[in-house]
Short mmCIF file of C-alpha atoms in Angstrom, two decimals:
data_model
loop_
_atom_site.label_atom_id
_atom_site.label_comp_id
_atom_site.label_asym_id
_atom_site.label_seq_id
_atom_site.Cartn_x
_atom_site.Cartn_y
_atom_site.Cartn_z
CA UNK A 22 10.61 28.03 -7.28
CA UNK A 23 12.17 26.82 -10.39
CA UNK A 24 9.70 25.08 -13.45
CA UNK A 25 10.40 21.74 -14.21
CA UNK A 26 9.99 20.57 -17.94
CA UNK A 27 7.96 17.37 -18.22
CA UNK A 28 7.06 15.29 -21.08
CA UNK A 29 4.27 12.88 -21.40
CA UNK A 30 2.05 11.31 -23.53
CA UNK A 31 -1.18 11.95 -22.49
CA UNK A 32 -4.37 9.90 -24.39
CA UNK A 33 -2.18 8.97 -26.97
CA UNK A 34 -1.12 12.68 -27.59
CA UNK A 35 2.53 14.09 -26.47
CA UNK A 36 2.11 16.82 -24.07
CA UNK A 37 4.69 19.01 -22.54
CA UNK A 38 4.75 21.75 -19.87
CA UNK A 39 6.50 23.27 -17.21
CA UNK A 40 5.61 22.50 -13.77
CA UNK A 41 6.39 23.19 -9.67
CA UNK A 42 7.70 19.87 -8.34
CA UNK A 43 5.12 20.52 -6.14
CA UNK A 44 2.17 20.06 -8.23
CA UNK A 45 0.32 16.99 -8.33
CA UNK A 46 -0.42 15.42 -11.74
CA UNK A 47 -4.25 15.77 -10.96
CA UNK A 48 -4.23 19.53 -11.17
CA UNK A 49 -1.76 19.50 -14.18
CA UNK A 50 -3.53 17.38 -16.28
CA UNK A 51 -7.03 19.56 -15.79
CA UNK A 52 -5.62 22.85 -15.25
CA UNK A 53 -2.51 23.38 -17.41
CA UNK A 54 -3.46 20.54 -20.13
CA UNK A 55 -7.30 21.35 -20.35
CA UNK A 56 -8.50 17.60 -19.70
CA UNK A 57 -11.27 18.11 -16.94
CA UNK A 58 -12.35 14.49 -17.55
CA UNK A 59 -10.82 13.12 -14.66
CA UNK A 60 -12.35 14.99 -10.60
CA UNK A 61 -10.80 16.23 -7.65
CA UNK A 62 -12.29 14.06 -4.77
CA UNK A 63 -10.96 13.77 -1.18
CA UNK A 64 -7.69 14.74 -2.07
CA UNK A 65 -6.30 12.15 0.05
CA UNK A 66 -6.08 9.05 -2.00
CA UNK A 67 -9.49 7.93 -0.54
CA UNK A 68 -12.23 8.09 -2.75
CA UNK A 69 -10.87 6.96 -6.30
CA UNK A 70 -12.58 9.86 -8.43
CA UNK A 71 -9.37 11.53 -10.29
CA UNK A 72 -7.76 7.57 -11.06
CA UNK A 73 -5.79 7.74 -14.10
CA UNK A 74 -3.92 5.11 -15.64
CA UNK A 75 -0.10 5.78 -16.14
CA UNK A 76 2.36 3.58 -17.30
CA UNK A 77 -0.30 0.88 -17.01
CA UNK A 78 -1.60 0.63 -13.90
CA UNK A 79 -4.25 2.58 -12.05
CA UNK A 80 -3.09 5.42 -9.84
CA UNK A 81 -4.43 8.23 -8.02
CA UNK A 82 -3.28 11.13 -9.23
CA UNK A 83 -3.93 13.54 -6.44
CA UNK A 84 -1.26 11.63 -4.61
CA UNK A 85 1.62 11.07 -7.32
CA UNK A 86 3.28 14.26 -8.56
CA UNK A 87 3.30 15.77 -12.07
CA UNK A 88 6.87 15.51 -12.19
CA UNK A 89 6.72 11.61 -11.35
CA UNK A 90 4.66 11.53 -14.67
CA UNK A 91 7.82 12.85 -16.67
CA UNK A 92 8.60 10.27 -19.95
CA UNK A 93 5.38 8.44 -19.01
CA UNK A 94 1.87 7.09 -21.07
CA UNK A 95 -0.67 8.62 -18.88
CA UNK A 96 -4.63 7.80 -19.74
CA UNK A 97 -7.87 9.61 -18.73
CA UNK A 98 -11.70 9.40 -19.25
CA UNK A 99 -11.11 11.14 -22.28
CA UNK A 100 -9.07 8.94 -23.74
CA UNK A 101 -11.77 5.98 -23.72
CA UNK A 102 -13.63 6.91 -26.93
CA UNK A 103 -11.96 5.92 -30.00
CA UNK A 104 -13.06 7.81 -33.06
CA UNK A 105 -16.21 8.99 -31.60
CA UNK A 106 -17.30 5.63 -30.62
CA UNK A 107 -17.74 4.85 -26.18
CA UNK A 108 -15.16 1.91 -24.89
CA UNK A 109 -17.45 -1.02 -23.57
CA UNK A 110 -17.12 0.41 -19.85
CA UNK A 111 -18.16 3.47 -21.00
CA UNK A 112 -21.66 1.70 -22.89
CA UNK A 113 -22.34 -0.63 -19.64
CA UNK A 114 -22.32 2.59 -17.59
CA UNK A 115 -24.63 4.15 -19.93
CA UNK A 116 -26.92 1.14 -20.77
CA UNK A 117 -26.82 -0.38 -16.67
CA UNK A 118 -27.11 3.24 -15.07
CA UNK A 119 -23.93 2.67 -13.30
CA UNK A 120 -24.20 6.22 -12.14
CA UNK A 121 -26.60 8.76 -10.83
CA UNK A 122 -24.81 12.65 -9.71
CA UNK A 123 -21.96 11.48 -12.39
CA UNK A 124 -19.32 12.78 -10.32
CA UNK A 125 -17.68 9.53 -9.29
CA UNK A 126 -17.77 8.19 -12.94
CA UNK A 127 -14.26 9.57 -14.52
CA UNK A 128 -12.57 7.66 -11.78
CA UNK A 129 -15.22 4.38 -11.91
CA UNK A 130 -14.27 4.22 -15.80
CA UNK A 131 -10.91 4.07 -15.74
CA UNK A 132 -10.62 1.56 -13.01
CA UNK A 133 -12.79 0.00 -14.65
CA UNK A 134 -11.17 0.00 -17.75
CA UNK A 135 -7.77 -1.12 -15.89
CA UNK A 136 -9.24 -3.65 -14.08
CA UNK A 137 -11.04 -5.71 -16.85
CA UNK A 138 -7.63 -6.02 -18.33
CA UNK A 139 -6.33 -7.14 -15.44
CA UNK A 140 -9.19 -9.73 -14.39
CA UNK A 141 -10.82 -10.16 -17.83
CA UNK A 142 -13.86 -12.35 -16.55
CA UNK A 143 -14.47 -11.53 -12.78
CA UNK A 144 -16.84 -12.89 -10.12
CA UNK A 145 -18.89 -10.31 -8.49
CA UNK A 146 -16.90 -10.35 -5.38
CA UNK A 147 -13.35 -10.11 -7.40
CA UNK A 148 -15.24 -6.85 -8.97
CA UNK A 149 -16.05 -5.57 -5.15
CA UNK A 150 -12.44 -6.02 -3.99
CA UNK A 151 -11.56 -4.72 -7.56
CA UNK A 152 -13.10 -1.66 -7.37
CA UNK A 153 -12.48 -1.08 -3.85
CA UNK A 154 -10.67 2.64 -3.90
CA UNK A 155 -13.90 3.85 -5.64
CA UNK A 156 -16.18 5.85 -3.78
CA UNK A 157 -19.64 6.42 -5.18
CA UNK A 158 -21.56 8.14 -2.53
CA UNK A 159 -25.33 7.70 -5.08
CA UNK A 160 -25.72 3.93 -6.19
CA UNK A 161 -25.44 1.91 -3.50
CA UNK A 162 -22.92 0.15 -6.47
CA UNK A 163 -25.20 -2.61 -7.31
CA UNK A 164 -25.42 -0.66 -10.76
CA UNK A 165 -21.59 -0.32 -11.34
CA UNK A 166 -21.23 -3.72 -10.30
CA UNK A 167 -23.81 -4.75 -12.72
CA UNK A 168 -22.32 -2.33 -15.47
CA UNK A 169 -18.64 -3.88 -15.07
CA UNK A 170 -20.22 -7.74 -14.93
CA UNK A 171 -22.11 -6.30 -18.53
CA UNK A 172 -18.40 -4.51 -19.78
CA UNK A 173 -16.78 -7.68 -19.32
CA UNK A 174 -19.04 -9.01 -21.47
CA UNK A 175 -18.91 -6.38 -23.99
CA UNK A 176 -15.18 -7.10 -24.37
CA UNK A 177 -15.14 -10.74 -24.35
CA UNK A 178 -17.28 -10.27 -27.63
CA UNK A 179 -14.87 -8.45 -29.40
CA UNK B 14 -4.23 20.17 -1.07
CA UNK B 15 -0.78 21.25 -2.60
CA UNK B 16 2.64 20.39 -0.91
CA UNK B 17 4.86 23.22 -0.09
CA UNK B 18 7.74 24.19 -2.00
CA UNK B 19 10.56 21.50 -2.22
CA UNK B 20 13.42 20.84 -5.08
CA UNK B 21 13.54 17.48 -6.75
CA UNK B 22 15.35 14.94 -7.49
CA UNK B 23 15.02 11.58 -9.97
CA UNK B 24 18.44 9.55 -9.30
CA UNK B 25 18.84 6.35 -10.93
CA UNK B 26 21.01 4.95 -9.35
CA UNK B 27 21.46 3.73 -5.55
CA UNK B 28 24.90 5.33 -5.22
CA UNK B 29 23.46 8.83 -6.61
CA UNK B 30 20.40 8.98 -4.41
CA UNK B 31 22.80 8.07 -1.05
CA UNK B 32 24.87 11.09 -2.44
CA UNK B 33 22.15 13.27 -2.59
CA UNK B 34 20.92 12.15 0.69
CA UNK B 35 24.51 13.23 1.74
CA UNK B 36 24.17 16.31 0.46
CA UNK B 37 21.36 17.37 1.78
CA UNK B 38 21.51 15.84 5.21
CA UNK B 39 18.01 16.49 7.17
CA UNK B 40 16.52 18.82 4.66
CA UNK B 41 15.97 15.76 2.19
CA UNK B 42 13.66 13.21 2.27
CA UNK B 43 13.56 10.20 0.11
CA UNK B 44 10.69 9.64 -1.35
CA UNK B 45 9.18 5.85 -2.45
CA UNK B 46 5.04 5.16 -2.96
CA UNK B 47 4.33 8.58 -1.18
CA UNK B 48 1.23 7.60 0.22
CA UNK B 49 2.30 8.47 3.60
CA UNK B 50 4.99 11.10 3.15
CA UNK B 51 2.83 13.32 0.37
CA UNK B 52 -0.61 13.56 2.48
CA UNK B 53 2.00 14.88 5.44
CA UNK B 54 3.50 16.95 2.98
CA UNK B 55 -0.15 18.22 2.11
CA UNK B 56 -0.77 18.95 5.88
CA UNK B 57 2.87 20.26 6.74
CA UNK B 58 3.28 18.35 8.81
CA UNK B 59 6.35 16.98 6.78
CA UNK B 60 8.58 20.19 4.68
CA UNK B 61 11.60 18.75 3.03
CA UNK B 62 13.43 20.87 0.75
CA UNK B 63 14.82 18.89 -1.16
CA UNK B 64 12.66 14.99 -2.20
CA UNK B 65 14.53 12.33 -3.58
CA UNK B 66 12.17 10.20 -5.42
CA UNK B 67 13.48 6.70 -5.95
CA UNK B 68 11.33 5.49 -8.27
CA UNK B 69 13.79 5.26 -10.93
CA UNK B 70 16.24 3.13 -8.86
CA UNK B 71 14.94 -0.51 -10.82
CA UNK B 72 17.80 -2.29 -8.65
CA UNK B 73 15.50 -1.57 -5.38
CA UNK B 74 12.50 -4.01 -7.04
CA UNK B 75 11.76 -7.45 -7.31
CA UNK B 76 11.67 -10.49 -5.38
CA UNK B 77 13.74 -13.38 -4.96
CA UNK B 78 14.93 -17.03 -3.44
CA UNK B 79 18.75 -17.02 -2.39
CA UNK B 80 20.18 -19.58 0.03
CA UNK B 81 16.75 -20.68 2.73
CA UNK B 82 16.46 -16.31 2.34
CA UNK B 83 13.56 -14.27 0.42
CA UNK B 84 14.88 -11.10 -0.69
CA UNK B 85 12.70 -8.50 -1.26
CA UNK B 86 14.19 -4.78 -2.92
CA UNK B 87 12.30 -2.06 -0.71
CA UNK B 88 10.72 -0.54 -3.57
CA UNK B 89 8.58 -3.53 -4.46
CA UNK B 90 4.88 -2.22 -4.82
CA UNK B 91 2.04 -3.67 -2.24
CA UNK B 92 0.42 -5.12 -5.58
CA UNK B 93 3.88 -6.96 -6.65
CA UNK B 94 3.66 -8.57 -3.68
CA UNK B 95 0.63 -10.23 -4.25
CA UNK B 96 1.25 -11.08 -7.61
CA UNK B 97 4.54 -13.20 -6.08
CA UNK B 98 4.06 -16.82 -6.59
CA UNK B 99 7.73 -17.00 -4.67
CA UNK B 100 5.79 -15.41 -1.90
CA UNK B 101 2.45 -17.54 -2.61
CA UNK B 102 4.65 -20.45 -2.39
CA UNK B 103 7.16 -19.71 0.20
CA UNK B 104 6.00 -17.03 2.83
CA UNK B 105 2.00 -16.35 2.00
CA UNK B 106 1.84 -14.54 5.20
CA UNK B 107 3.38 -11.52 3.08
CA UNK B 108 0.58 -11.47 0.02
CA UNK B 109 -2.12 -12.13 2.51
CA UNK B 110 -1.40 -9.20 4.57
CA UNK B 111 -0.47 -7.10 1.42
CA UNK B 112 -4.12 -7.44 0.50
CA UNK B 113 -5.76 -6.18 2.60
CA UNK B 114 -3.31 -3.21 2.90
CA UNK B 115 -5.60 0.19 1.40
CA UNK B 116 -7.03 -0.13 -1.98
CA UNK B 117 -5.63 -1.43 -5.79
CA UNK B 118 -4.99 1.87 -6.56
CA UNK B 119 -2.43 2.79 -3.53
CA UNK B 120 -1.26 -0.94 -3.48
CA UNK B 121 0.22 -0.23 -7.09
CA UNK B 122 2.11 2.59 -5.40
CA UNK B 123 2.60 1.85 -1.69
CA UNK B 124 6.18 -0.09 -1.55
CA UNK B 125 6.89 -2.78 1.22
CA UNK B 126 9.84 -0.32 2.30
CA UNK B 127 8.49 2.73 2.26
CA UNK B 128 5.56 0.84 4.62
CA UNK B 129 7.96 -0.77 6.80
CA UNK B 130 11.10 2.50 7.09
CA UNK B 131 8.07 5.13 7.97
CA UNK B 132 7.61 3.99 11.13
CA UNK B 133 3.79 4.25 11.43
CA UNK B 134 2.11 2.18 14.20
CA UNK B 135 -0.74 2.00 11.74
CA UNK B 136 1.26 0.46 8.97
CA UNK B 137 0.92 -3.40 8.83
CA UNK B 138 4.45 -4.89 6.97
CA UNK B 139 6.78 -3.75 10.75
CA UNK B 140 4.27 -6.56 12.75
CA UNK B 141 4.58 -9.00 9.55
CA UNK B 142 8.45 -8.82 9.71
CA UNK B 143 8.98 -9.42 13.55
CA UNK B 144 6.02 -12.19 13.59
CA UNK B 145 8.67 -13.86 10.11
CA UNK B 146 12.05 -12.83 11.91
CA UNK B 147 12.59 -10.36 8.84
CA UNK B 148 16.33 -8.39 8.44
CA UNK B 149 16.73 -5.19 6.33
CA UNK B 150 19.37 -4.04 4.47
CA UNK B 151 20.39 -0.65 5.29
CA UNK B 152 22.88 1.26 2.79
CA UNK B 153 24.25 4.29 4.03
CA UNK B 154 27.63 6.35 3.04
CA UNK B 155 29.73 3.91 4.54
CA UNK B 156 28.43 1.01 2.98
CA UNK B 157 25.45 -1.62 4.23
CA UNK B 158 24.15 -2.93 7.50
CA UNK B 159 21.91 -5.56 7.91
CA UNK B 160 19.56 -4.96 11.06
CA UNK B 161 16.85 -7.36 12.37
CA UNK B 162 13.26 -6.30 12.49
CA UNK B 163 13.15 -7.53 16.72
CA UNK B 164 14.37 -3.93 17.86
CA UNK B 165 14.23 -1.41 14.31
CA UNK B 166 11.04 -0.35 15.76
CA UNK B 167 11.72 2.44 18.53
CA UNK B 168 8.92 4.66 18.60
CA UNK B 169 6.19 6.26 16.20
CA UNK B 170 8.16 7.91 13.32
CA UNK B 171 11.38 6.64 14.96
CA UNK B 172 13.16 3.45 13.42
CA UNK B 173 17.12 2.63 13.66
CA UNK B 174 17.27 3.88 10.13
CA UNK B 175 19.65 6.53 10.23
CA UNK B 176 19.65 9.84 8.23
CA UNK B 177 21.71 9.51 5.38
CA UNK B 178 20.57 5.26 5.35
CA UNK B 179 18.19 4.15 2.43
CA UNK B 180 16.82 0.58 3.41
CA UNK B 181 17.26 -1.29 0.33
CA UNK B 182 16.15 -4.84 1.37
CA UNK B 183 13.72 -7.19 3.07
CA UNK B 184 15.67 -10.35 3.98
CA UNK B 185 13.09 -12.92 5.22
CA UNK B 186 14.06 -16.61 6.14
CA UNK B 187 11.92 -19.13 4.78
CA UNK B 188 9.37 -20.83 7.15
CA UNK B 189 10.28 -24.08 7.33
CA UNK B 190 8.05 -27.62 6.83
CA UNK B 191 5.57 -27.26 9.40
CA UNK B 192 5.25 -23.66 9.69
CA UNK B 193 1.73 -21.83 9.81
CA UNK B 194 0.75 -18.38 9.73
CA UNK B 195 -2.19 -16.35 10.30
CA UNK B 196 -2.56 -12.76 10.00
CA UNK B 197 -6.10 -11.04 11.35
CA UNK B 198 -6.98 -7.42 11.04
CA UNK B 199 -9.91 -5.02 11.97
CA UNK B 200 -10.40 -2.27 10.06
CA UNK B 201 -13.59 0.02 9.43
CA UNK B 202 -13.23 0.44 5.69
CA UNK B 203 -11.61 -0.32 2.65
CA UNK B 204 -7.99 2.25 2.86
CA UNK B 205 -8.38 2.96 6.69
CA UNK B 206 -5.72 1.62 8.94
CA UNK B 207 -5.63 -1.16 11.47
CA UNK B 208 -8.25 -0.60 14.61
CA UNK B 209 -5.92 -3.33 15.46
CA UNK B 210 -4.50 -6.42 13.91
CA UNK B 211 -2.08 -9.31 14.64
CA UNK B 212 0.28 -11.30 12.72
CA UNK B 213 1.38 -14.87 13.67
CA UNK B 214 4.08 -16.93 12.36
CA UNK B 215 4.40 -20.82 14.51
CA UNK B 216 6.43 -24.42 14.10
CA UNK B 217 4.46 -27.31 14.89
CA UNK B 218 6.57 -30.75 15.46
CA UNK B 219 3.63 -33.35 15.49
CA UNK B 220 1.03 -31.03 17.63
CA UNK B 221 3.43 -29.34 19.87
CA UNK B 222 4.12 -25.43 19.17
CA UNK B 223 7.88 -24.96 18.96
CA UNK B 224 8.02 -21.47 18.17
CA UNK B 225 5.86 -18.86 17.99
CA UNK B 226 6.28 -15.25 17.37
CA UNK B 227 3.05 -12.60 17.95
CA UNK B 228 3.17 -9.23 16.47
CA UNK B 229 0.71 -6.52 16.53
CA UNK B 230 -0.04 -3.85 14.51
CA UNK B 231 -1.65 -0.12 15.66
CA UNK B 232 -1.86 -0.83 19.53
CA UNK B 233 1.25 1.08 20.92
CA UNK B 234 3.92 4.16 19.35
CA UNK B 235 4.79 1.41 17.25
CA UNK B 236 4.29 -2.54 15.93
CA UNK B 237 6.17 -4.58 18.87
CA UNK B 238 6.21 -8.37 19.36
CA UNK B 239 3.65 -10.06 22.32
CA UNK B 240 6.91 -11.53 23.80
CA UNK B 241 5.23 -12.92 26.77
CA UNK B 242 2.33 -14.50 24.89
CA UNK B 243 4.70 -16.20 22.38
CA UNK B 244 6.20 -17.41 25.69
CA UNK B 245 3.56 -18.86 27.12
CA UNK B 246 2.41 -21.35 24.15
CA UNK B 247 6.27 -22.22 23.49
CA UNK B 248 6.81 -26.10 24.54
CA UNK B 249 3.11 -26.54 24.57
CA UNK B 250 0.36 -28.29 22.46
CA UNK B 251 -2.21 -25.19 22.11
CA UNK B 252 -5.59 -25.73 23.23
CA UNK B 253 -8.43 -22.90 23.40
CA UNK B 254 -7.27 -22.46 26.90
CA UNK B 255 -3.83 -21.77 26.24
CA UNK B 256 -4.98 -18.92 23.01
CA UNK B 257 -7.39 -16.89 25.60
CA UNK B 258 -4.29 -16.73 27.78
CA UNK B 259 -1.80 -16.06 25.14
CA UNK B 260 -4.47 -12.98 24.28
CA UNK B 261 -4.67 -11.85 28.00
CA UNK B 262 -1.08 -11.41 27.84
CA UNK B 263 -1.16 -9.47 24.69
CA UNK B 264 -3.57 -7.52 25.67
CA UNK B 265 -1.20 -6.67 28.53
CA UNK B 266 1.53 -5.41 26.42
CA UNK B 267 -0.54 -2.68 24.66
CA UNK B 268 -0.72 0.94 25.14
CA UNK B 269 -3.04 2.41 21.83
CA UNK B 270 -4.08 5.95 22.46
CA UNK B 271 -7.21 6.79 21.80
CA UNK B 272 -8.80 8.30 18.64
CA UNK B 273 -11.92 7.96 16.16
CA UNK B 274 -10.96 4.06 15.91
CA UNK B 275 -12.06 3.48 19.19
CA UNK B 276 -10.72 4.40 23.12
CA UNK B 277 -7.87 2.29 24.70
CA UNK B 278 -9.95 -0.48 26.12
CA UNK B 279 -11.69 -0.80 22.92
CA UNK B 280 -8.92 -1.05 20.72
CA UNK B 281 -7.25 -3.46 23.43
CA UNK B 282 -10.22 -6.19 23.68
CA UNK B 283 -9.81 -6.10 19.48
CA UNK B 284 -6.02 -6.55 19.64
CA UNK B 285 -6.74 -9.43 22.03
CA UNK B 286 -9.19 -11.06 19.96
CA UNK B 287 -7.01 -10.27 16.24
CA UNK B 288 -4.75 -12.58 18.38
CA UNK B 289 -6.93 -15.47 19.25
CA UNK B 290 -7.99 -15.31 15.55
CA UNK B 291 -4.55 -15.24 14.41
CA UNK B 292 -3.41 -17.96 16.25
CA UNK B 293 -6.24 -19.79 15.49
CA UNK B 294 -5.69 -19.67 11.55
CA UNK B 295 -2.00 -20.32 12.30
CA UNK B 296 -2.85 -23.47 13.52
CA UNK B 297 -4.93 -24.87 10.86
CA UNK B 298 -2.83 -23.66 8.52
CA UNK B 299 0.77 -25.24 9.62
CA UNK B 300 -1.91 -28.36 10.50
CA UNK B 301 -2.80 -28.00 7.00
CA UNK B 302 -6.38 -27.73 7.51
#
């Protein structure tokens, strides 16, 4: 099958490669582009772990394809950090121990991330319905919930 | 999980992507959210050769108020809908439904036509659109149809959409002074689809119920309208009475098949009682309560 060329920025950077249609933009972005950050879950836009943020908004990217990525501003957990300091999310996480096997994290962060922007000062329940297409199969969530409540007020500091 | 091999294709433009659709006759498939048609794709269970994404196509978004009619472009996202104040204002039954449709991630993909032209029983926006008397806008090679949602629904997979149609529009009337709706659904998680769930759209004049419609979602090959329950509470002032009736009659009309949701009589007793609860919070709500 023929290779697509696709352009994107990814974490600020602009990436190229050639790609199958029939590749999903999970897969390129860890195995052709090197950014493991972000996990492959369920595979079935269930549990929340590879969520990205392109264009904006907070997607799954085992169910979007790389080629629906083409001329667009995708972010990852890597892209967080800016020069070598954590975002807030990524602190709360730390400090709250929003996390125990790590594995749900990537995807936790940049909901997370997306959804403070979008709700800037949430109740606990808006954070619960937020964060609703995040699996975390350790926590029991009372920690993330307790790290995002402490993010939020991370960033209404700044 | 990878898709099998398929060409694709980014069109722009309405015009371009009916073309294509042209072109390729049964071997294409238009793509819109692809959280149904990729997962399929996954499975095989779907193989098109050639996917026509219509992402790109920005006349096929947004929302709008034209003469008593909302108009809704087909490639409006789940998460657009709830952001609507039009629809807030105007039709909440929409929004309300939207939200509790799978999770913000897949809402900011999931479009309301790609829900309602994929013909899944388990999909919720085909029960909202017969319970508001809904019309879509087909466009096809030789130009547009307009079809009501009371008879699109044939069969599981199996709409009146034609191949070589694109639905491009939701057309729904506004509910006038008066109106309530209510909208109940069971569902064991966060992202799974309806065990069963009912949508209800009713016109009060003082307390007497002047129309009704009952719609229900997951309990048959696909979302049909509870024609004799509507019936029954027509003409009448509703009491408790009347809603456990209205339900037995429901309950009548479905045929779920069985599977890890529950068995048939399960899943029937919870269609009857997403009814009583619908109806109930249709009532409050045109009563303004």
């Amino acid at each position: 099958m023929a290779k697509t060329h696709i352009q994107f920025t990814l974490n600020g950077q602009a990436v190229e490669t050639l790609v199958e249609p029939r590749e999903l933009l999970i897969h390129v972005i860890r195995e052709q582009l090197g950014q493991t950050g972000s996990h492959i879950g369920c595979e079935t836009s269930h549990c929340g772990v590879c969520t990205v943020d392109l264009n904006g908004a907070s997607l799954k990217s085992c169910t979007v394809l790389a080629v629906q990525a083409n001329g667009g501003d995708v972010t990852t957990v890597e892209g967080l950090a800016q020069s070598g300091e954590l975002h807030a999310v990524q602190e709360a996480f730390m400090q709250e121990h929003g996390l125990q096997c790590g594995f749900c994290t990537p995807g936790m962060l940049m909901r997370s991330y997306r959804f403070l922007q979008e709700n800037p000062n949430p109740t606990e329940e808006e954070i619960r319905v937020g964060m609703s297409g995040n699996l975390c199969r350790c926590t029991g969530y009372q920690n993330i919930i307790k790290s995002i409540q402490v993010a939020a007020q991370k960033l209404q500091a700044k | 999980m990878i898709p099998g091999n398929f060409e694709y294709h980014a069109p722009t433009s309405l015009a371009d992507a009916l073309a294509l659709l042209g072109q390729y006759g049964d071997e294409a498939k238009i793509i819109a959210g692809g959280h149904s048609l990729l997962p399929m794709m996954k499975l095989r269970f779907a193989e098109p050769e050639h996917l026509i994404d219509i992402n790109g196509i920005s006349e096929l978004r947004g929302i709008r108020e034209e003469g008593g009619m909302i108009k809704i472009g087909a490639m409006t996202t789940e998460n657009q809908l709830i952001a609507s104040e039009i629809l807030w204002d105007k039709c909440p039954l929409i929004p309300t439904a939207a939200k509790l449709i799978a999770d913000p991630q897949v809402r900011n993909r999931g479009t309301i036509g790609g829900d309602i032209a994929h013909g899944d029983p388990g999909n919720d926006h085909p029960a909202i659109m017969l319970a508001l008397g809904a019309s879509f806008v087909l466009a096809g090679p030789d130009g547009e149809r307009t079809v009501p949602a009371d008879g699109f629904f044939l069969g599981t997979y199996y709409t009146q959409l034609e191949e070589g149609e694109i639905m491009t529009e939701i057309q729904v009337p506004v509910p006038p002074a008066g109106s309530g709706y209510g909208f109940s659904k069971l569902k064991r998680k966060t992202g799974d689809f309806a065990t069963a769930a009912a949508a209800v759209q009713l016109q009060l004049n003082g307390d007497s119920c002047t129309q009704i419609n009952i719609a229900l979602t997951n309990v048959g090959p696909c979302s049909f309208k509870a024609s004799d329950a509507a019936a029954h509470l027509t003409g009448k002032v509703i009491d408790d009475a009347l809603i456990s009736e209205a339900a037995e009659k429901a309950m009548a009309d479905c045929d779920p098949s069985e599977d890890l949701r529950g068995n048939i009589e399960y899943k029937t007793s919870m269609a009857g009682e997403m009814v009583r609860r619908a109806i109930r919070s249709a009532l409050s709500n045109a009563k303004g309560e």
